[in-house]
Structures are given as structure tokens and as C-alpha cells.
């Protein structure tokens, strides 16, 4: 059987409250009872002392114990005690019950010897048995104690009931955010990513609500990115496949001939399709943390010179100029040569695609403590401020029309970011619309 968290909290708090109040009642009752008994003992001792003084005064006045019986009976009736007085020979001279007069008395416990004041001379012995009858005063104290205990018991029960009631309402109030979060999480699990929880306080519950809202926002964005990715992949695959299908249908219908030009066009489309598939595969490996890197010490200057040399044909075709600005000495970096070369080529391809004719592209490198920063700076059209935070997202394009004039599949910058992060570096972009962009990334220096 499953119990709600509120029921378990209420049960736990109720047990704690009942145990605490029960323990308090027990200790107060024990302490009060002990105090009543001590008070009764002190009263008995005081009365016995008064009796001893009165008996010794009587004996001094009378010279013997004659006529003491009525006084003993009166004291016995008054205090509800059994009182016996014996002379120095142990013969009973007075008995509150009148049963043992004139008889030798051999008690189980010693009595109180009646002494002549300021003299060691004994006059007799006083025996008091208060256990047989507790006395009216003790009965009164006992009754008072019982009533006080009963009042204390009802007070404790009332306090426990009020405490449990308060605990019930407090548990509802405390668990209200949890219940709200549970409902929202259940709806979120059913696919409603618009769920948000209103944050009203700064306690742990408020922090939990804030974390939930952040998670819901991330999931909503991830779901949106997933939908966009599926749509983008379908769009990117559709174009080369449609072109290939069109060429093949044209050849099949006799409209086009399977000559060198047709085969070359088909090869270009197949190459584009293959590159897109490779990019998707590399990106999936990088995001899954399964990208294998073969890192070793590399010369940054040589790496940049080779990458720039490979891009010279594209730069010349578009009428751009590219330059390299490096310091005299740079430390070796610990990188996977092929992956970092791909990062640099992706950044340069992006700069070439977005830089108009007669523009310039500059590749620089500087040391920053234990890192080396490589930057690709262009004088192109720049990136709008609203697009800059998403420039490294999959399939994100500043060109919303998706034209291929600006090249690429929309995965180059995303792959570059994943490769750089796999090396323990960072990549970032700064841009001003109309003035160009600066893309930079860092690599670790060889220790």
C-alpha cells in the first residue's frame, strides 16, 4: 500500500509530538508524585516530634503514664494512625485502638524513644504506624495530585491534538509546491513543454521551481531544435536527391544524354550528399562524447600555413585576399592535427562565403598563458546581434532563405565548436553588421 508524502509527514510529526508530550507528562507526574510523598514524610516527622514533646511534658507533669490513653486515642482518630506508647519495660501503656493495653509489645521495627528533656533518661517508647491509614491530609494531597494529573493529561492531549492539526495544515502548505511540481512534471513527461511553475519564495521550494522552469525551458528548446533539425536534415537531403533524381529521369526520358557534363553534375550532387552525411556522423559522435582524438605536439604556424594554402583557390576565385599574421615564436600545441585543420578550414570557408569581392581575410595566432588562440577575421557583411548567440547551433543560418549561394549545410560551425570543446578549448564569435566578423578558438599548449 502506498501512502502519500503528506500522510507520512503527518504521521512522523504526530509520533514525535505524542512521544514528546507523553514524556513530558510522565516526568512531570513522577516529579509531582515524589514531591507529594516527600511533603507527607516531612509532615509525619514533624507530627511525631510534636507527639514526643507532648508525651514527655505529660509524663513530667503527671509523674507517670496514668491517664494518657484518651490522648493517644484522640491523636489516632485525628491523624488516622495506629499509635502505641510503652514504658521503659516494654509494657503498653497506651494504644489508639485499645487492643494491647498492659501487654508486652514486640514490634517489627524500632520506635521513637521518649526522652526526658535535656536529660539522657528515657521515659518510654512511641510507636507510630502511618502505613495502615494514610491520614486525611495525605488523602487530600493524593486527591489533589490525581486531579492535577488528570488536568495535566487533558492539557497534554489537547496540546497534542492542536499540534497535529497545525502539523496537518503546515504539511499541506509545505507540500503544496511539491504537488504543483509533480503535476507539472507529469504534464511535461506527457509532452507539454510549456509547463512553468510560479516562483513565490526564495526557499528550497523556490529554488526547485526555478530549476524546474529552467529544465522545462531547455527541454522545450531541445524539442524545438530536434524538430528543426529533422526539418533541416530533410531539406538538406531533399535538394541533392531531387537533383540526382531529376538528372536520372532526364536521361531516362532521353531529354539529357549520359555524357561527361551530366555525370559530373551527378557526382557533385552525390559528393554534397556524402559530405552532409559525414558531417552529421561526426557531429553525432562529438555530441555523444565518442569522438576519438589522436593528439600530439603540433606547430601552430605550420598548421595555419597549410590550411591557408589549401584555401587559396577558393579565395582567388571569389576575388578576395587572405593574409597570415603570426608572432615570431609560438609554442607547440597538443591537438589532433586533422580535427583542428578541419576547424580552421570551416572558419575560413565561412569567412569566404560571407565576405564580398575585394574583401580581406586575416588569420592570426597569439599565446594566452597555457593556451594559443587562433582567430579568423574578415571584412564581410557581419552577423546581426539577434543571430550571434545561435551562430554555433545546428543548421542555423543567418541567410533565412537557405540559398546555397552562401554555401554549406549549416553544420560547419557546430562541428567546429564540438571539435574545439573536445580538445578542452573554447570557440567564440564577435561581429558588427557591415564591418565583418571575428571567429576565434583556443588550443592547449604542450606542457
Coordinates of C-alpha atoms in Angstrom, one line a residue:
X1 CA 0.0 0.0 0.0
X2 CA 1.4 3.4 -1.0
X3 CA 0.9 6.4 1.3
X4 CA 1.2 10.0 0.3
X5 CA 4.2 12.1 1.4
X6 CA 1.7 14.3 3.3
X7 CA 0.4 11.4 5.3
X8 CA 3.9 10.1 6.1
X9 CA 5.0 13.6 7.2
X10 CA 1.8 14.0 9.3
X11 CA 2.3 10.5 10.9
X12 CA 6.0 11.2 11.6
X13 CA 5.3 14.6 13.2
X14 CA 2.4 13.2 15.1
X15 CA 4.5 10.4 16.6
X16 CA 7.2 12.9 17.6
X17 CA 4.6 15.2 19.2
X18 CA 2.9 12.4 21.1
X19 CA 6.2 11.0 22.3
X20 CA 7.4 14.4 23.4
X21 CA 4.2 15.3 25.2
X22 CA 3.9 11.8 26.7
X23 CA 7.5 12.0 28.0
X24 CA 6.8 15.5 29.5
X25 CA 3.6 14.2 31.2
X26 CA 5.5 11.2 32.6
X27 CA 8.3 13.2 34.0
X28 CA 6.1 15.9 35.4
X29 CA 3.8 13.2 37.0
X30 CA 6.8 11.4 38.5
X31 CA 8.3 14.6 39.9
X32 CA 5.0 15.8 41.3
X33 CA 4.3 12.4 43.0
X34 CA 7.8 12.3 44.5
X35 CA 7.3 15.9 45.9
X36 CA 3.9 14.9 47.4
X37 CA 5.5 11.9 49.1
X38 CA 8.4 14.0 50.4
X39 CA 6.0 16.6 51.8
X40 CA 4.0 13.8 53.5
X41 CA 7.1 12.4 55.1
X42 CA 8.1 15.8 56.4
X43 CA 4.6 16.3 57.9
X44 CA 4.8 12.9 59.7
X45 CA 8.2 13.6 61.1
X46 CA 7.0 17.0 62.4
X47 CA 3.9 15.4 64.0
X48 CA 5.9 12.6 65.6
X49 CA 8.3 15.2 67.0
X50 CA 5.3 17.2 68.5
X51 CA 3.9 14.0 69.9
X52 CA 7.2 13.1 71.6
X53 CA 7.4 16.6 73.1
X54 CA 3.8 16.4 74.3
X55 CA 4.3 13.0 75.8
X56 CA 7.4 14.0 77.7
X57 CA 5.7 17.1 79.0
X58 CA 2.7 14.9 80.1
X59 CA 5.0 12.5 82.0
X60 CA 6.9 15.3 83.7
X61 CA 3.6 16.9 84.8
X62 CA 1.9 13.6 85.9
X63 CA 5.0 11.7 87.1
X64 CA 3.7 8.6 85.3
X65 CA 1.7 7.4 82.3
X66 CA -1.7 7.2 84.0
X67 CA -4.5 8.8 82.0
X68 CA -2.5 9.0 78.7
X69 CA -4.9 6.6 76.9
X70 CA -7.6 9.2 75.9
X71 CA -4.9 11.5 74.4
X72 CA -3.5 8.7 72.3
X73 CA -7.0 7.6 71.1
X74 CA -7.7 11.3 70.2
X75 CA -4.4 11.6 68.2
X76 CA -5.1 8.2 66.5
X77 CA -8.6 9.3 65.4
X78 CA -7.3 12.7 64.3
X79 CA -4.4 11.5 62.2
X80 CA -5.8 8.1 61.4
X81 CA -2.7 6.5 62.7
X82 CA -2.1 3.5 64.9
X83 CA -0.2 4.9 67.9
X84 CA 1.3 2.8 70.7
X85 CA 3.2 4.0 73.8
X86 CA 5.2 1.6 76.0
X87 CA 7.0 2.3 79.3
X88 CA 10.7 1.6 79.8
X89 CA 9.9 -2.1 80.4
X90 CA 8.1 -2.5 77.0
X91 CA 4.6 -2.8 78.5
X92 CA 1.9 -1.0 76.5
X93 CA 0.6 2.0 78.5
X94 CA -1.5 3.5 75.7
X95 CA -2.9 2.1 72.4
X96 CA -5.0 4.2 69.9
X97 CA -7.0 1.1 69.1
X98 CA -7.2 -0.1 72.8
X99 CA -6.2 -3.8 72.0
X100 CA -2.8 -4.1 73.6
X101 CA -3.1 -2.2 76.9
X102 CA -1.0 -3.8 79.7
X103 CA 0.7 -6.3 77.3
X104 CA 4.3 -6.6 76.3
X105 CA 4.9 -5.1 72.9
X106 CA 7.5 -6.6 70.5
X107 CA 7.3 -4.5 67.3
X108 CA 8.8 -5.4 63.9
X109 CA 10.5 -2.0 63.7
X110 CA 12.0 0.2 66.4
X111 CA 10.0 3.0 67.8
X112 CA 10.9 6.5 68.8
X113 CA 12.3 6.7 72.4
X114 CA 10.6 9.4 74.5
X115 CA 13.4 11.2 76.3
X116 CA 13.3 13.5 79.3
X117 CA 14.1 17.0 78.0
X118 CA 17.8 17.9 78.4
X119 CA 18.5 14.5 80.0
X120 CA 19.6 11.1 78.8
X121 CA 16.8 9.5 81.0
X122 CA 14.3 7.5 78.9
X123 CA 10.6 7.8 79.7
X124 CA 9.3 5.2 77.3
X125 CA 8.9 4.5 73.5
X126 CA 6.5 5.9 70.9
X127 CA 5.4 3.6 68.0
X128 CA 3.6 5.1 65.0
X129 CA 2.2 3.1 62.1
X130 CA 1.1 5.5 59.4
X131 CA 1.0 2.9 56.7
X132 CA -2.2 1.3 57.8
X133 CA -4.1 4.5 57.2
X134 CA -2.5 7.3 55.2
X135 CA -4.4 10.1 57.0
X136 CA -6.8 12.7 55.9
X137 CA -4.1 15.1 54.9
X138 CA -2.3 12.6 52.7
X139 CA -5.6 11.5 51.1
X140 CA -6.3 15.2 50.4
X141 CA -2.8 15.5 48.8
X142 CA -3.4 12.3 46.8
X143 CA -6.7 13.6 45.6
X144 CA -5.1 16.9 44.6
X145 CA -2.4 15.1 42.8
X146 CA -4.9 12.9 40.9
X147 CA -6.9 15.9 39.8
X148 CA -3.8 17.8 38.9
X149 CA -2.5 14.8 36.9
X150 CA -5.9 14.4 35.2
X151 CA -5.9 18.1 34.3
X152 CA -2.3 17.8 33.0
X153 CA -3.3 14.7 31.0
X154 CA -6.2 16.5 29.3
X155 CA -3.9 19.5 28.7
X156 CA -1.3 17.3 27.0
X157 CA -4.0 15.6 24.9
X158 CA -5.4 18.9 23.8
X159 CA -1.9 20.3 23.1
X160 CA -1.2 17.1 21.0
X161 CA -4.4 17.5 19.1
X162 CA -3.7 21.1 18.3
X163 CA -0.1 20.3 17.4
X164 CA -1.3 17.5 15.0
X165 CA -3.9 19.9 13.5
X166 CA -1.2 22.6 12.9
X167 CA 1.1 20.0 11.5
X168 CA -1.6 18.9 9.1
X169 CA -2.1 22.4 7.7
X170 CA 1.7 23.2 7.7
X171 CA 2.4 19.9 5.8
X172 CA -0.2 20.9 3.2
X173 CA 1.4 24.3 2.8
X174 CA 4.9 22.9 2.7
X175 CA 4.0 20.1 0.2
X176 CA 1.8 22.3 -2.0
X177 CA 4.8 23.3 -4.2
X178 CA 5.8 19.7 -4.4
X179 CA 2.3 18.7 -5.5
X180 CA 2.4 21.5 -8.1
X181 CA 5.8 20.4 -9.3
X182 CA 4.5 16.8 -9.5
X183 CA 1.6 17.8 -11.7
X184 CA 3.8 20.0 -13.9
X185 CA 6.4 17.2 -14.2
X186 CA 3.7 14.7 -15.2
X187 CA 2.4 17.0 -17.9
X188 CA 6.0 17.7 -19.0
X189 CA 6.5 14.0 -19.3
X190 CA 3.4 13.8 -21.5
X191 CA 4.9 16.2 -23.9
X192 CA 3.6 19.6 -22.7
X193 CA 6.9 21.6 -22.6
X194 CA 5.1 24.8 -21.9
X195 CA 4.7 23.9 -18.2
X196 CA 6.1 26.5 -15.8
X197 CA 5.8 26.9 -12.1
X198 CA 5.3 30.3 -10.5
X199 CA 8.1 31.1 -8.1
X200 CA 6.8 32.9 -5.0
X201 CA 9.6 32.5 -2.4
X202 CA 13.4 32.1 -2.2
X203 CA 13.4 28.9 -0.1
X204 CA 14.5 25.4 -1.3
X205 CA 11.0 25.1 -2.9
X206 CA 11.6 28.3 -4.8
X207 CA 15.0 27.0 -6.0
X208 CA 13.4 23.7 -7.0
X209 CA 10.7 25.6 -9.0
X210 CA 13.3 27.8 -10.7
X211 CA 15.4 24.7 -11.6
X212 CA 12.2 23.0 -13.0
X213 CA 11.4 26.1 -15.1
X214 CA 15.0 26.1 -16.4
X215 CA 14.8 22.4 -17.2
X216 CA 11.4 22.8 -18.9
X217 CA 12.8 25.7 -21.0
X218 CA 15.8 23.6 -22.0
X219 CA 13.6 20.7 -22.9
X220 CA 11.3 22.9 -24.9
X221 CA 14.2 24.4 -26.8
X222 CA 15.7 20.9 -27.3
X223 CA 12.4 19.7 -28.7
X224 CA 12.2 22.7 -31.0
X225 CA 15.8 22.1 -32.1
X226 CA 15.0 18.5 -32.7
X227 CA 12.0 19.4 -34.9
X228 CA 14.1 22.0 -36.7
X229 CA 17.0 19.5 -37.1
X230 CA 14.7 16.9 -38.6
X231 CA 13.2 19.5 -41.0
X232 CA 16.7 20.9 -41.8
X233 CA 18.1 17.4 -42.5
X234 CA 15.1 16.6 -44.7
X235 CA 15.6 19.9 -46.5
X236 CA 19.3 19.4 -47.0
X237 CA 18.9 15.8 -48.2
X238 CA 16.0 16.7 -50.4
X239 CA 17.9 19.1 -52.6
X240 CA 20.7 16.9 -53.8
X241 CA 18.4 13.9 -54.0
X242 CA 15.9 15.9 -56.1
X243 CA 18.8 17.0 -58.4
X244 CA 20.1 13.4 -58.8
X245 CA 16.5 12.2 -59.4
X246 CA 16.0 15.0 -62.0
X247 CA 19.1 14.2 -63.9
X248 CA 18.4 10.4 -63.9
X249 CA 14.8 11.0 -65.1
X250 CA 16.0 13.3 -67.8
X251 CA 18.5 10.7 -69.0
X252 CA 15.8 8.0 -68.8
X253 CA 13.3 10.1 -70.8
X254 CA 16.0 10.9 -73.4
X255 CA 15.9 14.6 -72.6
X256 CA 19.6 14.6 -71.5
X257 CA 22.4 12.4 -72.5
X258 CA 24.7 10.5 -70.0
X259 CA 27.7 12.5 -71.2
X260 CA 30.6 13.8 -69.1
X261 CA 28.7 17.0 -68.0
X262 CA 25.7 15.1 -66.7
X263 CA 27.9 12.6 -64.9
X264 CA 30.0 15.5 -63.4
X265 CA 26.8 17.1 -62.1
X266 CA 25.6 13.8 -60.7
X267 CA 29.0 13.4 -59.0
X268 CA 28.8 16.9 -57.5
X269 CA 25.4 16.2 -56.0
X270 CA 26.5 12.9 -54.7
X271 CA 29.6 14.5 -53.1
X272 CA 27.4 17.1 -51.5
X273 CA 25.1 14.4 -50.1
X274 CA 28.1 12.4 -48.9
X275 CA 29.6 15.4 -47.1
X276 CA 26.3 16.1 -45.4
X277 CA 26.1 12.6 -44.1
X278 CA 29.7 12.7 -43.0
X279 CA 29.1 16.0 -41.1
X280 CA 26.1 14.5 -39.4
X281 CA 28.0 11.4 -38.4
X282 CA 30.9 13.4 -37.0
X283 CA 28.6 15.7 -35.2
X284 CA 26.7 12.8 -33.6
X285 CA 30.0 11.3 -32.4
X286 CA 31.1 14.6 -30.9
X287 CA 27.9 15.2 -29.1
X288 CA 27.9 11.6 -27.8
X289 CA 31.4 12.1 -26.4
X290 CA 32.7 9.3 -28.6
X291 CA 34.9 11.4 -30.9
X292 CA 38.4 9.8 -31.0
X293 CA 41.3 12.3 -31.0
X294 CA 44.9 11.5 -31.8
X295 CA 46.6 14.4 -30.0
X296 CA 50.3 15.2 -30.4
X297 CA 52.6 18.2 -30.4
X298 CA 51.9 20.3 -33.5
X299 CA 53.4 23.6 -34.8
X300 CA 50.7 26.2 -35.0
X301 CA 52.4 28.2 -37.7
X302 CA 52.7 25.2 -40.0
X303 CA 49.1 24.1 -39.3
X304 CA 47.8 27.6 -40.3
X305 CA 50.1 27.9 -43.4
X306 CA 48.9 24.5 -44.7
X307 CA 45.2 25.4 -44.1
X308 CA 45.5 28.8 -45.8
X309 CA 47.4 27.2 -48.8
X310 CA 44.5 24.8 -49.2
X311 CA 42.0 27.6 -49.4
X312 CA 43.9 29.8 -51.8
X313 CA 42.0 28.6 -54.8
X314 CA 38.6 29.5 -53.3
X315 CA 39.9 32.8 -52.2
X316 CA 41.2 33.7 -55.6
X317 CA 38.0 32.5 -57.4
X318 CA 36.0 35.0 -55.3
X319 CA 38.4 37.8 -55.6
X320 CA 39.4 38.0 -52.0
X321 CA 42.8 38.4 -50.3
X322 CA 43.9 36.3 -47.4
X323 CA 46.9 37.0 -45.1
X324 CA 48.6 35.4 -42.1
X325 CA 49.7 37.5 -39.0
X326 CA 51.8 35.4 -36.6
X327 CA 54.3 36.3 -33.9
X328 CA 57.9 35.2 -34.3
X329 CA 57.6 32.3 -31.9
X330 CA 54.7 30.2 -30.8
X331 CA 54.7 27.2 -28.5
X332 CA 53.7 23.8 -29.7
X333 CA 50.1 22.8 -29.1
X334 CA 48.7 19.4 -28.1
X335 CA 45.9 18.7 -30.7
X336 CA 44.6 16.3 -33.3
X337 CA 46.0 17.8 -36.5
X338 CA 43.2 16.7 -38.8
X339 CA 40.4 17.8 -36.5
X340 CA 41.9 21.3 -35.8
X341 CA 42.7 21.7 -39.5
X342 CA 39.0 21.0 -40.2
X343 CA 38.0 23.6 -37.6
X344 CA 40.3 26.2 -39.3
X345 CA 39.0 25.3 -42.8
X346 CA 35.4 25.6 -41.6
X347 CA 36.0 29.0 -40.2
X348 CA 37.8 30.2 -43.4
X349 CA 35.1 28.7 -45.6
X350 CA 32.5 30.6 -43.5
X351 CA 34.6 33.8 -43.9
X352 CA 34.9 33.3 -47.7
X353 CA 31.2 32.7 -48.1
X354 CA 30.2 35.9 -46.2
X355 CA 32.9 38.3 -47.5
X356 CA 32.1 40.2 -50.7
X357 CA 34.5 40.6 -53.6
X358 CA 37.7 42.6 -52.8
X359 CA 37.3 41.8 -49.1
X360 CA 40.1 40.6 -46.9
X361 CA 40.6 37.7 -44.5
X362 CA 43.3 37.6 -41.8
X363 CA 44.4 34.6 -39.8
X364 CA 46.2 35.4 -36.6
X365 CA 47.6 33.4 -33.6
X366 CA 48.6 34.6 -30.1
X367 CA 49.6 32.9 -26.9
X368 CA 47.4 33.3 -23.8
X369 CA 49.1 31.7 -20.8
X370 CA 48.6 27.9 -21.3
X371 CA 46.6 28.4 -24.5
X372 CA 47.1 29.5 -28.0
X373 CA 44.3 31.5 -29.6
X374 CA 43.8 31.3 -33.4
X375 CA 41.4 33.9 -35.0
X376 CA 39.9 34.3 -38.4
X377 CA 38.9 37.9 -39.1
X378 CA 37.0 39.0 -42.2
X379 CA 35.6 42.3 -43.6
X380 CA 32.3 40.7 -44.6
X381 CA 28.7 41.6 -44.1
X382 CA 28.8 40.7 -40.4
X383 CA 26.2 38.9 -38.2
X384 CA 23.1 40.6 -36.8
X385 CA 23.1 40.8 -33.0
X386 CA 20.0 38.6 -32.7
X387 CA 21.6 35.8 -34.6
X388 CA 25.0 35.9 -32.9
X389 CA 24.1 33.8 -29.8
X390 CA 22.9 31.0 -32.0
X391 CA 25.6 31.0 -34.7
X392 CA 27.0 27.7 -33.5
X393 CA 23.7 25.9 -33.4
X394 CA 23.0 23.1 -35.9
X395 CA 21.6 24.3 -39.2
X396 CA 21.3 27.9 -38.0
X397 CA 21.8 30.2 -40.9
X398 CA 21.8 34.0 -41.0
X399 CA 20.5 33.6 -44.5
X400 CA 16.9 32.6 -43.8
X401 CA 16.2 31.8 -47.4
X402 CA 18.5 28.8 -47.2
X403 CA 20.1 29.6 -50.6
X404 CA 23.3 27.7 -51.4
X405 CA 24.9 30.9 -52.6
X406 CA 26.2 31.3 -49.1
X407 CA 27.3 27.6 -49.2
X408 CA 27.4 24.8 -46.7
X409 CA 24.9 22.6 -44.9
X410 CA 24.7 24.7 -41.7
X411 CA 26.8 22.2 -39.7
X412 CA 30.3 23.6 -40.2
X413 CA 30.3 26.0 -37.2
X414 CA 28.6 23.4 -34.9
X415 CA 31.2 20.8 -35.8
X416 CA 34.0 23.3 -35.2
X417 CA 32.6 24.1 -31.7
X418 CA 32.4 20.4 -30.8
X419 CA 35.9 19.7 -32.1
X420 CA 37.4 22.6 -30.1
X421 CA 35.5 21.7 -26.9
X422 CA 36.7 18.1 -27.3
X423 CA 40.3 19.5 -27.1
X424 CA 39.4 21.4 -23.9
X425 CA 39.3 24.8 -25.7
X426 CA 36.6 27.4 -26.4
X427 CA 35.3 29.0 -29.5
X428 CA 33.6 32.3 -29.8
X429 CA 32.4 34.9 -32.4
X430 CA 32.3 38.7 -32.4
X431 CA 30.7 40.6 -35.2
X432 CA 29.4 44.0 -36.2
X433 CA 26.9 44.1 -39.1
X434 CA 28.5 45.7 -42.1
X435 CA 32.0 45.7 -40.6
X436 CA 32.9 42.0 -40.5
X437 CA 33.3 39.1 -38.1
X438 CA 36.0 37.6 -35.9
X439 CA 35.9 33.9 -35.1
X440 CA 38.5 32.6 -32.6
X441 CA 39.3 29.3 -30.8
X442 CA 41.8 28.2 -28.3
X443 CA 44.1 25.1 -28.1
X444 CA 46.2 23.8 -25.1
X445 CA 49.9 24.3 -25.1
X446 CA 52.1 21.3 -24.8
X447 CA 53.3 21.0 -21.2

